[in-house]
Amino acid sequence: MSISKRFAELEHIRSALNEADADPGRIVMERMLSATEAEIAGRRTILAGTNNYLGLTFEPGILEASHQALREQGSGTTGSRMANGSFASHVALERSFAEFYEVPAAMIFSTGYQANLGILTGLLRAGDKVVIDAHSHASIYDGCRLSGADFFPFRHNDPEDLRKRLRRLGDDARGALVVTEGLYSMLGDIAPLAELLEVTEEFGAYLMVDEAHSLGVYGEQGRGVAEAAGILDRVDFITGTFSKSLGSMGGFCVSRHEQLNLLRYGSRPYIFTASSSPANIAAAHWALDHVRSHPELREKLWSNVAQLYSGLKDLGFRLGSAPSPVVAVRVDSHDEAARIWNELLASGVYVNLVVPPASPDGASLLRCSVSAGHSPEQIETIVAAFGEAISRTAFAGACCSG
Ligand code: PMP
């Protein structure tokens, strides 16, 4: 395709979003007021779509840690760790991750996207086999493609389908890689990790779990869905991000295989990009320590989740089958989703508008992410705004279950 054709194709997508008044990319947070509020189009708006699960971004401790790193280590690293060397703060953060997960190896990356790309392209070569959950994040699909390995999606959260796919690989199933997530970011459902691990082990394959949305949220110590499922010591690779519950930017991988460290010599997304800035690293490190020492934050989060989930359920909205920090409201069409989304914005509530092809199963969603930083009053306001949005529109019956 020529560049001009590509421009035309993109212009078509943009104008369709504009016409539907449904372009999330046009939202500008003109002024951040707190971890849960910003000014958008001049209006004070509650943020219920920013993955700030623990609400740490404005904590005095995280700000002070970042300021101190900025003062003492400068504004940027100006290069990659392989070329320029590591800052002591990168090494210290890796040590903390390894200690937190009780594993011998941890690597950090400049984003969570790069962590998945870095691990998949570092581990896999052309001809290798990788079996991934069909609802996997784009970074997992992209990492598989870039690695040149043969990859096969299995039906979302379906251990029996995983078994079928692995069986079809014959002898190649031994040593293959299986990839899943902990908490899925769009529908807010969690993977049946114990069952998926059982199947993986049955075939002698390796398991990688992306806990981007579940770090700090699930498990007694906040280590994610694998911890909650009691299988943390049997998962081969766990990846995740600093950009959600840790309120910073960056990514990580921890592994029970000490050889993870060898990827430093063969993972291009690790080698050929600048390492994270000192301020980002300091913020992530402060937040990781905070997650470990403040389990009450998770209690607060889960109490907010229960309030939002039951409030929306009582209004008759169609939600996922179990409460989680991602509360996805399912509506019948793209147009409905866009209309409710705009109504919510007009009443000062920001959630995510998720429509095909970005959504799984062709769903049209109003995706809320809950934060420990939300007050009960803010959650009440969010629920009330949803209630008003459906009462003001003609399709109330169509979007709700009862
Ligand atoms: N994995 C999953 C499941 C994600 O949802 C995301 C971000 N949306 C990432 C990885 C990438 O994380 P980051 O924003 O740090 O690049």
CSV table of C-alpha atoms and ligand atoms in Angstrom, one decimal:
chain,number,residue,atom,x,y,z
A,1,MET,CA,0.0,0.0,0.0
A,2,SER,CA,1.3,3.4,-0.8
A,3,ILE,CA,1.7,6.1,1.9
A,4,SER,CA,-1.1,8.2,0.4
A,5,LYS,CA,-3.5,5.3,0.6
A,6,ARG,CA,-2.5,4.6,4.1
A,7,PHE,CA,-3.1,8.3,5.0
A,8,ALA,CA,-6.6,8.0,3.4
A,9,GLU,CA,-7.3,4.8,5.4
A,10,LEU,CA,-6.4,6.5,8.7
A,11,GLU,CA,-8.3,9.7,7.7
A,12,HIS,CA,-11.4,7.4,7.3
A,13,ILE,CA,-11.0,6.0,10.8
A,14,ARG,CA,-10.5,9.5,12.2
A,15,SER,CA,-13.6,11.0,10.5
A,16,ALA,CA,-15.7,8.0,11.6
A,17,LEU,CA,-14.8,8.7,15.2
A,18,ASN,CA,-15.3,12.4,14.8
A,19,GLU,CA,-18.7,11.9,13.2
A,20,ALA,CA,-19.8,9.6,16.1
A,21,ASP,CA,-18.3,12.2,18.5
A,22,ALA,CA,-16.4,9.2,20.0
A,23,ASP,CA,-12.7,9.9,19.8
A,24,PRO,CA,-11.1,9.2,23.2
A,25,GLY,CA,-7.9,10.5,21.7
A,26,ARG,CA,-9.3,14.0,21.8
A,27,ILE,CA,-9.6,14.1,25.6
A,28,VAL,CA,-7.1,16.4,27.2
A,29,MET,CA,-6.5,16.5,30.9
A,30,GLU,CA,-6.1,20.3,31.0
A,31,ARG,CA,-5.1,20.3,34.7
A,32,MET,CA,-4.5,17.3,37.0
A,33,LEU,CA,-6.2,18.0,40.3
A,34,SER,CA,-5.4,14.7,42.1
A,35,ALA,CA,-5.0,11.0,41.3
A,36,THR,CA,-8.7,10.8,40.7
A,37,GLU,CA,-9.7,14.2,39.3
A,38,ALA,CA,-8.7,16.4,36.4
A,39,GLU,CA,-10.1,19.4,34.5
A,40,ILE,CA,-11.4,18.3,31.1
A,41,ALA,CA,-12.9,20.9,28.7
A,42,GLY,CA,-12.9,23.3,31.7
A,43,ARG,CA,-14.9,20.9,33.8
A,44,ARG,CA,-13.9,19.2,37.1
A,45,THR,CA,-14.0,15.5,36.2
A,46,ILE,CA,-13.8,12.3,38.2
A,47,LEU,CA,-11.3,9.9,36.6
A,48,ALA,CA,-12.6,6.4,36.4
A,49,GLY,CA,-10.6,5.2,33.4
A,50,THR,CA,-6.9,5.7,34.2
A,51,ASN,CA,-5.7,2.3,35.7
A,52,ASN,CA,-4.5,4.2,38.7
A,53,TYR,CA,-5.6,1.3,40.8
A,54,LEU,CA,-3.9,2.3,44.0
A,55,GLY,CA,-4.2,6.1,43.5
A,56,LEU,CA,-0.5,6.6,44.3
A,57,THR,CA,0.4,9.3,41.7
A,58,PHE,CA,0.1,12.2,44.0
A,59,GLU,CA,1.3,10.6,47.3
A,60,PRO,CA,3.8,12.9,49.0
A,61,GLY,CA,6.2,10.0,49.3
A,62,ILE,CA,6.2,9.1,45.6
A,63,LEU,CA,6.7,12.8,44.6
A,64,GLU,CA,9.5,13.2,47.0
A,65,ALA,CA,11.3,10.1,45.8
A,66,SER,CA,11.0,11.3,42.2
A,67,HIS,CA,12.2,14.8,43.1
A,68,GLN,CA,15.2,13.5,44.9
A,69,ALA,CA,16.2,11.2,42.1
A,70,LEU,CA,15.8,14.0,39.6
A,71,ARG,CA,18.0,16.3,41.8
A,72,GLU,CA,20.7,13.6,42.4
A,73,GLN,CA,20.7,11.6,39.2
A,74,GLY,CA,19.5,14.1,36.5
A,75,SER,CA,16.6,14.1,34.2
A,76,GLY,CA,17.4,11.2,31.9
A,77,THR,CA,19.8,8.3,31.4
A,78,THR,CA,20.6,9.3,27.8
A,79,GLY,CA,21.2,5.8,26.6
A,80,SER,CA,20.7,2.1,27.0
A,81,ARG,CA,22.1,0.0,29.8
A,82,MET,CA,24.2,-2.1,27.5
A,83,ALA,CA,25.8,0.9,25.9
A,84,ASN,CA,26.0,3.4,28.8
A,85,GLY,CA,25.9,1.1,31.8
A,86,SER,CA,23.2,0.9,34.5
A,87,PHE,CA,22.4,3.4,37.2
A,88,ALA,CA,22.5,1.9,40.7
A,89,SER,CA,18.8,2.7,41.0
A,90,HIS,CA,18.0,0.3,38.1
A,91,VAL,CA,19.9,-2.5,39.7
A,92,ALA,CA,18.4,-1.8,43.1
A,93,LEU,CA,14.8,-1.9,41.6
A,94,GLU,CA,15.6,-5.3,39.9
A,95,ARG,CA,16.8,-6.6,43.3
A,96,SER,CA,13.6,-5.5,44.9
A,97,PHE,CA,11.4,-7.1,42.3
A,98,ALA,CA,13.3,-10.4,42.6
A,99,GLU,CA,13.0,-10.3,46.4
A,100,PHE,CA,9.3,-9.4,46.2
A,101,TYR,CA,8.6,-12.4,44.0
A,102,GLU,CA,11.1,-14.6,45.8
A,103,VAL,CA,12.9,-15.5,42.5
A,104,PRO,CA,16.5,-15.4,41.4
A,105,ALA,CA,16.0,-13.1,38.4
A,106,ALA,CA,14.4,-9.8,37.5
A,107,MET,CA,14.8,-7.5,34.5
A,108,ILE,CA,13.3,-4.1,34.1
A,109,PHE,CA,12.3,-2.4,30.8
A,110,SER,CA,11.4,1.1,29.7
A,111,THR,CA,7.7,0.2,29.4
A,112,GLY,CA,5.4,-2.7,30.0
A,113,TYR,CA,4.9,-3.0,26.2
A,114,GLN,CA,8.7,-3.4,25.8
A,115,ALA,CA,8.8,-5.9,28.6
A,116,ASN,CA,6.5,-8.2,26.7
A,117,LEU,CA,8.3,-7.5,23.4
A,118,GLY,CA,11.7,-8.0,25.1
A,119,ILE,CA,10.8,-11.3,26.7
A,120,LEU,CA,9.0,-12.8,23.7
A,121,THR,CA,11.6,-11.8,21.2
A,122,GLY,CA,14.4,-12.7,23.6
A,123,LEU,CA,13.1,-16.2,24.2
A,124,LEU,CA,11.7,-17.2,20.9
A,125,ARG,CA,13.1,-17.9,17.4
A,126,ALA,CA,11.6,-18.7,14.0
A,127,GLY,CA,10.1,-22.2,14.2
A,128,ASP,CA,9.5,-22.1,18.0
A,129,LYS,CA,5.9,-22.5,19.1
A,130,VAL,CA,3.9,-20.1,21.3
A,131,VAL,CA,0.3,-20.5,22.4
A,132,ILE,CA,-1.5,-17.4,23.6
A,133,ASP,CA,-4.9,-16.5,25.0
A,134,ALA,CA,-7.0,-15.0,22.2
A,135,HIS,CA,-7.7,-11.9,24.3
A,136,SER,CA,-4.0,-11.1,24.8
A,137,HIS,CA,-2.8,-7.5,24.9
A,138,ALA,CA,-1.4,-6.1,21.7
A,139,SER,CA,2.2,-6.2,23.1
A,140,ILE,CA,1.9,-10.0,23.4
A,141,TYR,CA,0.6,-10.4,19.8
A,142,ASP,CA,3.3,-7.9,18.6
A,143,GLY,CA,6.1,-9.7,20.5
A,144,CYS,CA,5.0,-13.1,19.0
A,145,ARG,CA,5.0,-11.6,15.5
A,146,LEU,CA,8.3,-9.9,15.9
A,147,SER,CA,10.0,-13.1,17.3
A,148,GLY,CA,9.2,-15.0,14.1
A,149,ALA,CA,7.8,-17.9,16.1
A,150,ASP,CA,4.7,-19.8,15.1
A,151,PHE,CA,1.9,-18.6,17.3
A,152,PHE,CA,-1.5,-20.0,18.0
A,153,PRO,CA,-4.3,-18.3,20.0
A,154,PHE,CA,-6.4,-20.5,22.3
A,155,ARG,CA,-10.0,-19.7,23.3
A,156,HIS,CA,-10.0,-17.0,26.0
A,157,ASN,CA,-9.6,-18.5,29.5
A,158,ASP,CA,-10.3,-22.0,28.2
A,159,PRO,CA,-7.9,-24.6,29.6
A,160,GLU,CA,-9.5,-27.4,27.5
A,161,ASP,CA,-8.9,-25.4,24.3
A,162,LEU,CA,-5.3,-24.8,25.4
A,163,ARG,CA,-4.9,-28.6,25.8
A,164,LYS,CA,-6.2,-29.1,22.3
A,165,ARG,CA,-3.8,-26.6,20.8
A,166,LEU,CA,-0.8,-28.1,22.6
A,167,ARG,CA,-1.8,-31.6,21.7
A,168,ARG,CA,-1.9,-30.5,18.0
A,169,LEU,CA,1.7,-29.4,18.3
A,170,GLY,CA,2.8,-33.0,18.9
A,171,ASP,CA,6.4,-33.2,20.0
A,172,ASP,CA,6.8,-29.5,19.6
A,173,ALA,CA,4.6,-28.9,22.6
A,174,ARG,CA,7.5,-29.8,24.9
A,175,GLY,CA,9.4,-26.6,25.5
A,176,ALA,CA,6.7,-24.4,23.8
A,177,LEU,CA,5.6,-21.2,25.5
A,178,VAL,CA,2.1,-20.5,26.8
A,179,VAL,CA,1.1,-16.9,27.4
A,180,THR,CA,-1.8,-15.6,29.5
A,181,GLU,CA,-2.6,-12.5,31.5
A,182,GLY,CA,-3.7,-12.3,35.2
A,183,LEU,CA,-6.6,-9.7,35.1
A,184,TYR,CA,-7.8,-9.0,31.6
A,185,SER,CA,-7.9,-5.3,31.1
A,186,MET,CA,-11.0,-4.9,28.9
A,187,LEU,CA,-13.6,-7.3,30.3
A,188,GLY,CA,-12.2,-7.4,33.9
A,189,ASP,CA,-12.2,-11.1,34.1
A,190,ILE,CA,-9.3,-13.2,35.6
A,191,ALA,CA,-7.5,-16.2,34.1
A,192,PRO,CA,-8.0,-19.6,35.6
A,193,LEU,CA,-4.3,-19.8,36.2
A,194,ALA,CA,-4.1,-23.0,38.2
A,195,GLU,CA,-5.9,-24.9,35.5
A,196,LEU,CA,-3.9,-23.3,32.7
A,197,LEU,CA,-0.6,-24.1,34.5
A,198,GLU,CA,-1.7,-27.7,35.0
A,199,VAL,CA,-2.2,-28.1,31.2
A,200,THR,CA,1.1,-26.3,30.5
A,201,GLU,CA,3.0,-28.6,32.9
A,202,GLU,CA,1.2,-31.7,31.4
A,203,PHE,CA,2.9,-31.0,28.1
A,204,GLY,CA,6.3,-29.8,29.5
A,205,ALA,CA,5.7,-26.3,28.2
A,206,TYR,CA,6.6,-23.0,29.9
A,207,LEU,CA,4.1,-20.5,31.3
A,208,MET,CA,4.4,-16.7,31.0
A,209,VAL,CA,1.8,-14.5,32.8
A,210,ASP,CA,1.3,-10.8,32.2
A,211,GLU,CA,0.2,-9.3,35.5
A,212,ALA,CA,0.1,-5.7,34.2
A,213,HIS,CA,-3.4,-5.1,35.7
A,214,SER,CA,-3.1,-7.4,38.7
A,215,LEU,CA,0.2,-6.3,40.4
A,216,GLY,CA,-0.7,-4.5,43.6
A,217,VAL,CA,-4.3,-5.6,43.3
A,218,TYR,CA,-4.5,-9.4,43.7
A,219,GLY,CA,-2.8,-11.8,46.1
A,220,GLU,CA,-2.1,-11.5,49.8
A,221,GLN,CA,1.0,-9.5,49.2
A,222,GLY,CA,-0.2,-7.9,46.0
A,223,ARG,CA,1.9,-10.0,43.7
A,224,GLY,CA,-1.0,-10.7,41.3
A,225,VAL,CA,-3.4,-13.4,40.2
A,226,ALA,CA,-0.7,-16.1,40.2
A,227,GLU,CA,-0.1,-15.4,43.9
A,228,ALA,CA,-3.9,-15.4,44.6
A,229,ALA,CA,-4.1,-18.8,42.7
A,230,GLY,CA,-1.3,-20.2,44.9
A,231,ILE,CA,1.0,-21.0,41.9
A,232,LEU,CA,3.5,-18.2,42.0
A,233,ASP,CA,6.5,-20.5,42.4
A,234,ARG,CA,5.6,-22.6,39.4
A,235,VAL,CA,5.1,-19.8,36.8
A,236,ASP,CA,8.2,-19.5,34.6
A,237,PHE,CA,7.9,-15.8,33.6
A,238,ILE,CA,5.8,-13.0,35.0
A,239,THR,CA,5.7,-9.6,33.2
A,240,GLY,CA,4.1,-6.4,34.2
A,241,THR,CA,4.2,-2.6,34.2
A,242,PHE,CA,4.9,0.3,36.4
A,243,SER,CA,2.3,2.4,34.6
A,244,LYS,CA,-0.8,1.2,36.5
A,245,SER,CA,-0.9,0.4,40.2
A,246,LEU,CA,2.7,1.7,40.7
A,247,GLY,CA,1.9,5.1,39.2
A,248,SER,CA,5.1,5.4,37.2
A,249,MET,CA,6.4,4.2,33.8
A,250,GLY,CA,8.4,1.1,32.9
A,251,GLY,CA,8.0,-2.6,32.8
A,252,PHE,CA,9.5,-5.8,34.4
A,253,CYS,CA,9.9,-9.5,34.1
A,254,VAL,CA,10.7,-11.8,37.0
A,255,SER,CA,11.5,-15.5,36.6
A,256,ARG,CA,12.3,-18.6,38.7
A,257,HIS,CA,14.9,-19.3,36.0
A,258,GLU,CA,18.2,-17.5,36.8
A,259,GLN,CA,18.9,-17.6,33.0
A,260,LEU,CA,16.4,-14.8,32.5
A,261,ASN,CA,19.5,-12.6,33.0
A,262,LEU,CA,20.9,-14.0,29.7
A,263,LEU,CA,18.2,-12.0,27.8
A,264,ARG,CA,20.3,-8.9,28.5
A,265,TYR,CA,22.5,-10.2,25.8
A,266,GLY,CA,19.8,-11.1,23.3
A,267,SER,CA,16.7,-9.0,23.7
A,268,ARG,CA,16.6,-6.1,21.3
A,269,PRO,CA,13.8,-4.1,23.1
A,270,TYR,CA,16.1,-4.2,26.2
A,271,ILE,CA,19.4,-3.5,24.4
A,272,PHE,CA,18.4,-0.9,21.9
A,273,THR,CA,16.5,1.7,23.8
A,274,ALA,CA,17.3,4.1,26.6
A,275,SER,CA,16.8,2.9,30.2
A,276,SER,CA,14.0,4.5,32.3
A,277,SER,CA,14.6,7.9,33.7
A,278,PRO,CA,15.8,8.1,37.4
A,279,ALA,CA,12.5,9.9,38.4
A,280,ASN,CA,10.4,7.0,36.9
A,281,ILE,CA,12.6,4.4,38.6
A,282,ALA,CA,12.4,6.1,41.9
A,283,ALA,CA,8.7,6.4,41.7
A,284,ALA,CA,8.2,2.8,40.8
A,285,HIS,CA,10.6,1.7,43.6
A,286,TRP,CA,8.7,3.8,46.2
A,287,ALA,CA,5.4,2.4,45.0
A,288,LEU,CA,6.6,-1.2,45.0
A,289,ASP,CA,7.7,-0.8,48.7
A,290,HIS,CA,4.4,0.9,49.4
A,291,VAL,CA,2.4,-2.0,47.9
A,292,ARG,CA,4.4,-4.4,50.1
A,293,SER,CA,3.9,-2.4,53.3
A,294,HIS,CA,0.3,-1.1,52.9
A,295,PRO,CA,-2.1,-4.0,52.3
A,296,GLU,CA,-4.9,-1.8,53.5
A,297,LEU,CA,-4.7,0.0,50.2
A,298,ARG,CA,-5.9,-3.1,48.5
A,299,GLU,CA,-8.8,-3.4,51.0
A,300,LYS,CA,-9.8,0.2,50.2
A,301,LEU,CA,-9.6,-0.7,46.4
A,302,TRP,CA,-11.8,-3.7,46.9
A,303,SER,CA,-14.4,-1.9,48.9
A,304,ASN,CA,-14.6,0.7,46.1
A,305,VAL,CA,-14.9,-2.1,43.6
A,306,ALA,CA,-17.8,-3.6,45.5
A,307,GLN,CA,-19.6,-0.2,45.7
A,308,LEU,CA,-19.3,0.5,42.0
A,309,TYR,CA,-20.1,-3.0,40.9
A,310,SER,CA,-23.2,-3.3,43.0
A,311,GLY,CA,-24.3,0.3,42.2
A,312,LEU,CA,-24.2,-0.3,38.5
A,313,LYS,CA,-25.7,-3.8,38.8
A,314,ASP,CA,-28.6,-2.3,40.7
A,315,LEU,CA,-29.2,0.1,37.9
A,316,GLY,CA,-29.5,-2.9,35.6
A,317,PHE,CA,-26.3,-2.6,33.6
A,318,ARG,CA,-24.7,-5.7,32.1
A,319,LEU,CA,-21.3,-6.3,33.9
A,320,GLY,CA,-18.8,-9.0,34.0
A,321,SER,CA,-19.7,-12.1,36.1
A,322,ALA,CA,-17.5,-11.1,39.1
A,323,PRO,CA,-16.4,-7.8,40.5
A,324,SER,CA,-12.9,-6.7,39.7
A,325,PRO,CA,-11.0,-3.3,39.6
A,326,VAL,CA,-12.0,-3.2,35.9
A,327,VAL,CA,-15.8,-2.8,35.7
A,328,ALA,CA,-16.8,-3.2,32.1
A,329,VAL,CA,-20.3,-2.0,31.2
A,330,ARG,CA,-21.5,-3.8,28.1
A,331,VAL,CA,-23.9,-2.0,25.8
A,332,ASP,CA,-25.4,-3.2,22.5
A,333,SER,CA,-23.8,-0.9,19.9
A,334,HIS,CA,-21.0,1.4,19.2
A,335,ASP,CA,-23.4,4.3,19.0
A,336,GLU,CA,-25.0,3.6,22.4
A,337,ALA,CA,-21.5,3.4,23.9
A,338,ALA,CA,-20.5,6.7,22.4
A,339,ARG,CA,-23.7,8.4,23.5
A,340,ILE,CA,-23.4,7.2,27.1
A,341,TRP,CA,-19.7,8.1,27.1
A,342,ASN,CA,-20.4,11.7,26.1
A,343,GLU,CA,-23.3,11.9,28.6
A,344,LEU,CA,-20.9,10.8,31.3
A,345,LEU,CA,-18.2,13.3,30.3
A,346,ALA,CA,-20.8,16.1,30.3
A,347,SER,CA,-21.7,15.2,33.8
A,348,GLY,CA,-18.0,15.2,34.9
A,349,VAL,CA,-17.2,11.5,34.8
A,350,TYR,CA,-14.4,10.0,32.6
A,351,VAL,CA,-14.4,6.3,31.7
A,352,ASN,CA,-12.9,4.5,28.7
A,353,LEU,CA,-14.9,4.1,25.5
A,354,VAL,CA,-13.9,0.7,24.1
A,355,VAL,CA,-15.3,-0.4,20.8
A,356,PRO,CA,-14.3,-2.9,18.1
A,357,PRO,CA,-11.6,-3.6,16.9
A,358,ALA,CA,-10.0,-2.6,20.2
A,359,SER,CA,-12.5,-4.6,22.3
A,360,PRO,CA,-12.6,-8.4,22.5
A,361,ASP,CA,-15.5,-10.4,21.0
A,362,GLY,CA,-16.8,-7.3,19.2
A,363,ALA,CA,-18.1,-5.8,22.4
A,364,SER,CA,-19.0,-2.2,22.9
A,365,LEU,CA,-17.9,-1.2,26.4
A,366,LEU,CA,-17.8,1.6,28.9
A,367,ARG,CA,-14.8,0.5,30.8
A,368,CYS,CA,-14.3,1.8,34.4
A,369,SER,CA,-11.2,1.3,36.3
A,370,VAL,CA,-11.6,1.7,40.1
A,371,SER,CA,-9.0,3.3,42.3
A,372,ALA,CA,-8.2,3.0,46.0
A,373,GLY,CA,-7.9,6.8,45.7
A,374,HIS,CA,-11.7,7.2,44.9
A,375,SER,CA,-13.8,8.3,47.8
A,376,PRO,CA,-17.2,6.6,48.4
A,377,GLU,CA,-18.7,9.9,47.4
A,378,GLN,CA,-16.9,9.9,44.0
A,379,ILE,CA,-18.1,6.3,43.4
A,380,GLU,CA,-21.6,7.4,44.2
A,381,THR,CA,-21.3,10.2,41.7
A,382,ILE,CA,-20.0,7.8,39.0
A,383,VAL,CA,-23.0,5.5,39.6
A,384,ALA,CA,-25.4,8.4,39.6
A,385,ALA,CA,-24.0,9.7,36.3
A,386,PHE,CA,-24.5,6.3,34.7
A,387,GLY,CA,-28.1,6.3,36.0
A,388,GLU,CA,-28.7,9.8,34.6
A,389,ALA,CA,-27.0,8.9,31.3
A,390,ILE,CA,-29.5,6.1,30.6
A,391,SER,CA,-32.5,7.9,31.8
A,392,ARG,CA,-31.7,10.8,29.4
A,393,THR,CA,-31.4,8.5,26.4
A,394,ALA,CA,-34.0,6.6,24.6
A,395,PHE,CA,-32.3,3.2,24.7
A,396,ALA,CA,-32.4,2.5,28.4
A,397,GLY,CA,-34.1,-0.8,27.9
A,398,ALA,CA,-31.7,-1.9,25.2
A,399,CYS,CA,-28.5,-1.5,27.2
A,400,CYS,CA,-29.6,-3.0,30.5
A,401,SER,CA,-30.4,-6.5,31.6
A,402,GLY,CA,-33.4,-5.9,33.7
B,1,PMP,N1,0.2,-5.6,29.1
B,1,PMP,C1,-1.1,-5.4,29.3
B,1,PMP,C2,-2.0,-6.5,29.6
B,1,PMP,C3,-1.5,-4.0,29.3
B,1,PMP,O1,-2.8,-3.8,29.4
B,1,PMP,C4,-0.6,-3.0,29.0
B,1,PMP,C5,-1.0,-1.5,28.9
B,1,PMP,N2,-2.3,-1.2,28.7
B,1,PMP,C6,0.7,-3.4,28.8
B,1,PMP,C7,1.1,-4.7,28.9
B,1,PMP,C8,1.7,-2.3,28.4
B,1,PMP,O2,2.1,-1.6,29.5
B,1,PMP,P1,2.8,-0.1,29.4
B,1,PMP,O3,1.7,0.9,29.4
B,1,PMP,O4,3.7,0.0,30.5
B,1,PMP,O5,3.5,-0.1,28.1
